[in-house]
PDB file of C-alpha atoms in Angstrom:
ATOM      1  CA  ILE A   1       0.000   0.000   0.000  1.00 51.00           C
ATOM      2  CA  PRO A   2       1.599   3.290  -1.069  1.00 57.00           C
ATOM      3  CA  VAL A   3       2.063   5.886   1.628  1.00 55.00           C
ATOM      4  CA  SER A   4       1.117   9.418   0.658  1.00 60.00           C
ATOM      5  CA  LYS A   5       3.576  12.285   0.969  1.00 61.00           C
ATOM      6  CA  ILE A   6       1.271  13.983   3.457  1.00 61.00           C
ATOM      7  CA  THR A   7       1.308  10.911   5.699  1.00 63.00           C
ATOM      8  CA  ILE A   8       5.115  10.758   5.561  1.00 62.00           C
ATOM      9  CA  LYS A   9       5.413  14.481   6.366  1.00 66.00           C
ATOM     10  CA  THR A  10       2.984  14.134   9.259  1.00 66.00           C
ATOM     11  CA  ARG A  11       4.900  11.170  10.663  1.00 68.00           C
ATOM     12  CA  THR A  12       8.209  12.986  10.263  1.00 68.00           C
ATOM     13  CA  LYS A  13       6.914  16.066  12.052  1.00 70.00           C
ATOM     14  CA  SER A  14       5.464  13.904  14.811  1.00 70.00           C
ATOM     15  CA  MET A  15       8.761  12.048  15.218  1.00 71.00           C
ATOM     16  CA  LYS A  16      10.755  15.301  15.339  1.00 72.00           C
ATOM     17  CA  LEU A  17       8.442  16.662  17.988  1.00 66.00           C
ATOM     18  CA  PHE A  18       8.599  13.420  19.970  1.00 68.00           C
ATOM     19  CA  ILE A  19      12.412  13.312  19.873  1.00 73.00           C
ATOM     20  CA  THR A  20      12.742  16.964  20.831  1.00 68.00           C
ATOM     21  CA  ILE A  21      10.284  16.681  23.707  1.00 64.00           C
ATOM     22  CA  GLY A  22      11.964  13.495  24.933  1.00 68.00           C
ATOM     23  CA  LEU A  23      15.422  15.052  24.954  1.00 65.00           C
ATOM     24  CA  LEU A  24      14.194  18.238  26.560  1.00 61.00           C
ATOM     25  CA  THR A  25      12.393  16.246  29.244  1.00 62.00           C
ATOM     26  CA  ALA A  26      15.536  14.222  29.902  1.00 63.00           C
ATOM     27  CA  SER A  27      17.545  17.431  30.120  1.00 60.00           C
ATOM     28  CA  LEU A  28      15.240  18.765  32.838  1.00 54.00           C
ATOM     29  CA  PHE A  29      16.402  15.976  35.114  1.00 57.00           C
ATOM     30  CA  MET A  30      19.975  17.200  34.783  1.00 56.00           C
ATOM     31  CA  VAL A  31      19.374  20.822  35.739  1.00 53.00           C
ATOM     32  CA  GLY A  32      20.171  21.776  39.324  1.00 51.00           C
ATOM     33  CA  CYS A  33      22.266  24.065  41.425  1.00 48.00           C
ATOM     34  CA  ASN A  34      25.964  24.484  40.740  1.00 50.00           C
ATOM     35  CA  THR A  35      27.049  22.590  43.844  1.00 50.00           C
ATOM     36  CA  THR A  36      25.463  19.279  42.884  1.00 51.00           C
ATOM     37  CA  THR A  37      27.297  16.685  40.891  1.00 56.00           C
ATOM     38  CA  PRO A  38      26.066  15.961  37.373  1.00 50.00           C
ATOM     39  CA  LEU A  39      23.321  13.393  37.249  1.00 71.00           C
ATOM     40  CA  ILE A  40      24.834  11.702  34.224  1.00 85.00           C
ATOM     41  CA  THR A  41      28.324  10.530  33.417  1.00 90.00           C
ATOM     42  CA  PRO A  42      30.128  11.260  30.154  1.00 91.00           C
ATOM     43  CA  ALA A  43      29.399   7.664  29.068  1.00 92.00           C
ATOM     44  CA  GLN A  44      25.688   8.198  29.680  1.00 92.00           C
ATOM     45  CA  LEU A  45      25.793  11.436  27.695  1.00 92.00           C
ATOM     46  CA  THR A  46      27.393   9.566  24.798  1.00 93.00           C
ATOM     47  CA  THR A  47      24.679   6.909  24.931  1.00 92.00           C
ATOM     48  CA  GLN A  48      21.839   9.432  25.054  1.00 91.00           C
ATOM     49  CA  VAL A  49      23.168  11.509  22.183  1.00 92.00           C
ATOM     50  CA  SER A  50      24.044   8.566  19.947  1.00 93.00           C
ATOM     51  CA  GLY A  51      20.673   6.920  20.579  1.00 91.00           C
ATOM     52  CA  GLY A  52      18.791  10.100  19.721  1.00 91.00           C
ATOM     53  CA  ILE A  53      20.801  10.635  16.555  1.00 92.00           C
ATOM     54  CA  LYS A  54      20.298   7.029  15.416  1.00 92.00           C
ATOM     55  CA  ILE A  55      16.535   7.330  15.865  1.00 90.00           C
ATOM     56  CA  ALA A  56      16.395  10.705  14.134  1.00 91.00           C
ATOM     57  CA  LEU A  57      18.514   9.533  11.195  1.00 91.00           C
ATOM     58  CA  ASP A  58      16.311   6.471  10.807  1.00 89.00           C
ATOM     59  CA  VAL A  59      13.418   8.887  10.257  1.00 89.00           C
ATOM     60  CA  SER A  60      15.435  11.313   8.129  1.00 89.00           C
ATOM     61  CA  PRO A  61      18.465   9.584   6.556  1.00 91.00           C
ATOM     62  CA  SER A  62      19.031  12.578   4.262  1.00 90.00           C
ATOM     63  CA  SER A  63      20.102  14.605   7.309  1.00 91.00           C
ATOM     64  CA  ALA A  64      23.215  12.464   7.866  1.00 92.00           C
ATOM     65  CA  PRO A  65      25.623  14.690   5.861  1.00 93.00           C
ATOM     66  CA  ASP A  66      24.578  17.794   7.805  1.00 93.00           C
ATOM     67  CA  VAL A  67      24.846  15.970  11.134  1.00 93.00           C
ATOM     68  CA  ALA A  68      28.301  14.731  10.098  1.00 93.00           C
ATOM     69  CA  LEU A  69      29.390  18.324   9.389  1.00 93.00           C
ATOM     70  CA  ALA A  70      28.079  19.406  12.785  1.00 93.00           C
ATOM     71  CA  ARG A  71      29.905  16.477  14.391  1.00 94.00           C
ATOM     72  CA  ASP A  72      33.159  17.735  12.863  1.00 93.00           C
ATOM     73  CA  VAL A  73      32.621  21.177  14.412  1.00 92.00           C
ATOM     74  CA  ILE A  74      31.741  19.674  17.802  1.00 93.00           C
ATOM     75  CA  CYS A  75      34.734  17.324  17.744  1.00 92.00           C
ATOM     76  CA  SER A  76      36.981  20.240  16.770  1.00 91.00           C
ATOM     77  CA  ALA A  77      35.719  22.136  19.816  1.00 89.00           C
ATOM     78  CA  ALA A  78      36.287  19.034  21.950  1.00 87.00           C
ATOM     79  CA  SER A  79      39.926  18.926  20.912  1.00 88.00           C
ATOM     80  CA  SER A  80      40.450  22.584  21.883  1.00 84.00           C
ATOM     81  CA  THR A  81      39.551  24.683  24.894  1.00 76.00           C
ATOM     82  CA  ASN A  82      36.331  25.883  23.249  1.00 76.00           C
ATOM     83  CA  THR A  83      33.876  24.305  25.710  1.00 82.00           C
ATOM     84  CA  SER A  84      31.226  27.043  25.792  1.00 85.00           C
ATOM     85  CA  PRO A  85      27.910  25.977  24.211  1.00 88.00           C
ATOM     86  CA  ALA A  86      27.442  29.525  22.897  1.00 89.00           C
ATOM     87  CA  ALA A  87      30.785  29.393  21.076  1.00 89.00           C
ATOM     88  CA  ILE A  88      29.938  25.974  19.649  1.00 91.00           C
ATOM     89  CA  VAL A  89      26.539  27.250  18.449  1.00 91.00           C
ATOM     90  CA  THR A  90      28.292  30.182  16.759  1.00 91.00           C
ATOM     91  CA  ASP A  91      30.633  27.761  14.979  1.00 91.00           C
ATOM     92  CA  LEU A  92      27.686  25.573  13.967  1.00 91.00           C
ATOM     93  CA  ALA A  93      25.793  28.576  12.609  1.00 91.00           C
ATOM     94  CA  ALA A  94      28.764  29.338  10.367  1.00 91.00           C
ATOM     95  CA  LEU A  95      28.166  25.999   8.609  1.00 89.00           C
ATOM     96  CA  GLY A  96      24.985  27.394   7.077  1.00 88.00           C
ATOM     97  CA  ILE A  97      22.903  24.236   7.488  1.00 88.00           C
ATOM     98  CA  THR A  98      19.447  24.996   6.079  1.00 88.00           C
ATOM     99  CA  ASN A  99      17.681  21.650   6.557  1.00 89.00           C
ATOM    100  CA  THR A 100      15.377  22.117   9.555  1.00 90.00           C
ATOM    101  CA  THR A 101      15.383  18.415  10.402  1.00 90.00           C
ATOM    102  CA  SER A 102      19.177  18.437  10.554  1.00 90.00           C
ATOM    103  CA  LYS A 103      19.073  21.482  12.807  1.00 91.00           C
ATOM    104  CA  VAL A 104      16.627  19.783  15.189  1.00 91.00           C
ATOM    105  CA  ILE A 105      18.833  16.682  15.397  1.00 92.00           C
ATOM    106  CA  VAL A 106      21.988  18.697  16.125  1.00 92.00           C
ATOM    107  CA  ASP A 107      20.204  21.000  18.577  1.00 91.00           C
ATOM    108  CA  ALA A 108      18.760  18.072  20.512  1.00 91.00           C
ATOM    109  CA  GLY A 109      22.220  16.577  21.018  1.00 90.00           C
ATOM    110  CA  LEU A 110      23.669  19.934  21.961  1.00 92.00           C
ATOM    111  CA  PHE A 111      20.873  20.564  24.513  1.00 91.00           C
ATOM    112  CA  VAL A 112      22.051  17.592  26.574  1.00 90.00           C
ATOM    113  CA  TYR A 113      25.604  18.973  26.689  1.00 90.00           C
ATOM    114  CA  GLU A 114      24.361  22.488  27.417  1.00 90.00           C
ATOM    115  CA  ASP A 115      22.413  21.270  30.431  1.00 87.00           C
ATOM    116  CA  VAL A 116      25.477  19.516  31.845  1.00 87.00           C
ATOM    117  CA  TYR A 117      27.505  22.662  31.175  1.00 86.00           C
ATOM    118  CA  MET A 118      24.962  24.757  33.093  1.00 85.00           C
ATOM    119  CA  LEU A 119      24.887  22.230  35.923  1.00 83.00           C
ATOM    120  CA  ILE A 120      28.644  22.279  36.354  1.00 81.00           C
ATOM    121  CA  GLY A 121      28.483  26.063  36.062  1.00 70.00           C
ATOM    122  CA  THR A 122      32.022  26.593  34.954  1.00 64.00           C
ATOM    123  CA  ASN A 123      34.209  26.815  31.914  1.00 60.00           C
ATOM    124  CA  THR A 124      36.952  24.852  33.614  1.00 70.00           C
ATOM    125  CA  THR A 125      38.245  22.649  30.843  1.00 69.00           C
ATOM    126  CA  GLY A 126      39.170  19.833  33.208  1.00 78.00           C
ATOM    127  CA  GLN A 127      35.600  19.468  34.476  1.00 83.00           C
ATOM    128  CA  ILE A 128      33.621  20.040  31.294  1.00 86.00           C
ATOM    129  CA  GLN A 129      36.033  18.586  28.707  1.00 87.00           C
ATOM    130  CA  PRO A 130      35.034  14.935  29.320  1.00 90.00           C
ATOM    131  CA  TYR A 131      31.411  15.851  28.565  1.00 91.00           C
ATOM    132  CA  LEU A 132      32.293  17.676  25.361  1.00 91.00           C
ATOM    133  CA  ALA A 133      34.400  14.694  24.283  1.00 92.00           C
ATOM    134  CA  ALA A 134      31.407  12.484  25.140  1.00 93.00           C
ATOM    135  CA  LEU A 135      29.202  14.700  22.954  1.00 93.00           C
ATOM    136  CA  CYS A 136      31.642  14.221  20.087  1.00 94.00           C
ATOM    137  CA  ASP A 137      31.647  10.463  20.702  1.00 95.00           C
ATOM    138  CA  GLY A 138      27.836  10.441  20.782  1.00 94.00           C
ATOM    139  CA  PHE A 139      27.601  12.202  17.431  1.00 94.00           C
ATOM    140  CA  THR A 140      30.196   9.856  15.961  1.00 94.00           C
ATOM    141  CA  ALA A 141      28.467   6.721  17.288  1.00 94.00           C
ATOM    142  CA  GLY A 142      25.056   7.964  16.145  1.00 92.00           C
ATOM    143  CA  LEU A 143      26.085   8.489  12.547  1.00 92.00           C
ATOM    144  CA  PRO A 144      25.975   5.567  10.133  1.00 89.00           C
ATOM    145  CA  PRO A 145      29.328   4.196   8.941  1.00 84.00           C
ATOM    146  CA  VAL A 146      30.742   6.006   5.926  1.00 71.00           C
ATOM    147  CA  SER A 147      30.310   2.909   3.758  1.00 58.00           C
ATOM    148  CA  ALA A 148      26.655   2.411   4.746  1.00 48.00           C
ATOM    149  CA  THR A 149      24.032   3.158   2.169  1.00 47.00           C
ATOM    150  CA  ALA A 150      20.994   5.114   3.201  1.00 46.00           C
ATOM    151  CA  LYS A 151      17.949   2.914   3.485  1.00 49.00           C
ATOM    152  CA  ALA A 152      14.368   3.783   4.108  1.00 46.00           C
ATOM    153  CA  SER A 153      12.699   1.639   6.713  1.00 47.00           C
ATOM    154  CA  ARG A 154       9.374   0.359   5.412  1.00 47.00           C
ATOM    155  CA  LYS A 155       8.506  -1.825   8.377  1.00 51.00           C
ATOM    156  CA  LEU A 156       6.189  -0.203  10.887  1.00 50.00           C
ATOM    157  CA  LEU A 157       7.222  -0.761  14.465  1.00 51.00           C
ATOM    158  CA  PRO A 158       4.915  -0.842  17.502  1.00 56.00           C
ATOM    159  CA  PRO A 159       2.991   1.277  18.465  1.00 59.00           C
ATOM    160  CA  HIS A 160       2.674   2.389  14.848  1.00 51.00           C
ATOM    161  CA  LEU A 161       1.258  -0.882  13.572  1.00 47.00           C
ATOM    162  CA  ARG A 162      -2.054  -0.577  11.808  1.00 47.00           C
TER     163      ARG A 162
END
């Protein structure tokens, strides 16, 4: 049974909204005063980011090149002392990514890091650097291998079965 373009667009918008709300909700659990320890470890940040990117790229495989470009910027920041989310956002804006789905995917991953950054409340490289490296690792793990071909998933998964 052919799926109409309207149905695909509606599902894509619903999935983007679901992913964004899920990541924002998860980020609320990490916000606290500056004297508390982070509620997640760098390894957990990597897992959250990579999982979100894998799900998002399954819905929108055409966003992978843009996410890969953003990953390069984030990993470049991770290898320097540029740990400020604002500085990273400025660098990402310079890429000129116009695909809104790609922007949502990158922003969702960056929100998790930004919340940890706010929780730690410092720009001390020693404290925040492991989380920025974990963000880079999460983007890298979430992207498909370079040799992988983009495939559209035609199998409906629960709870989307008809």
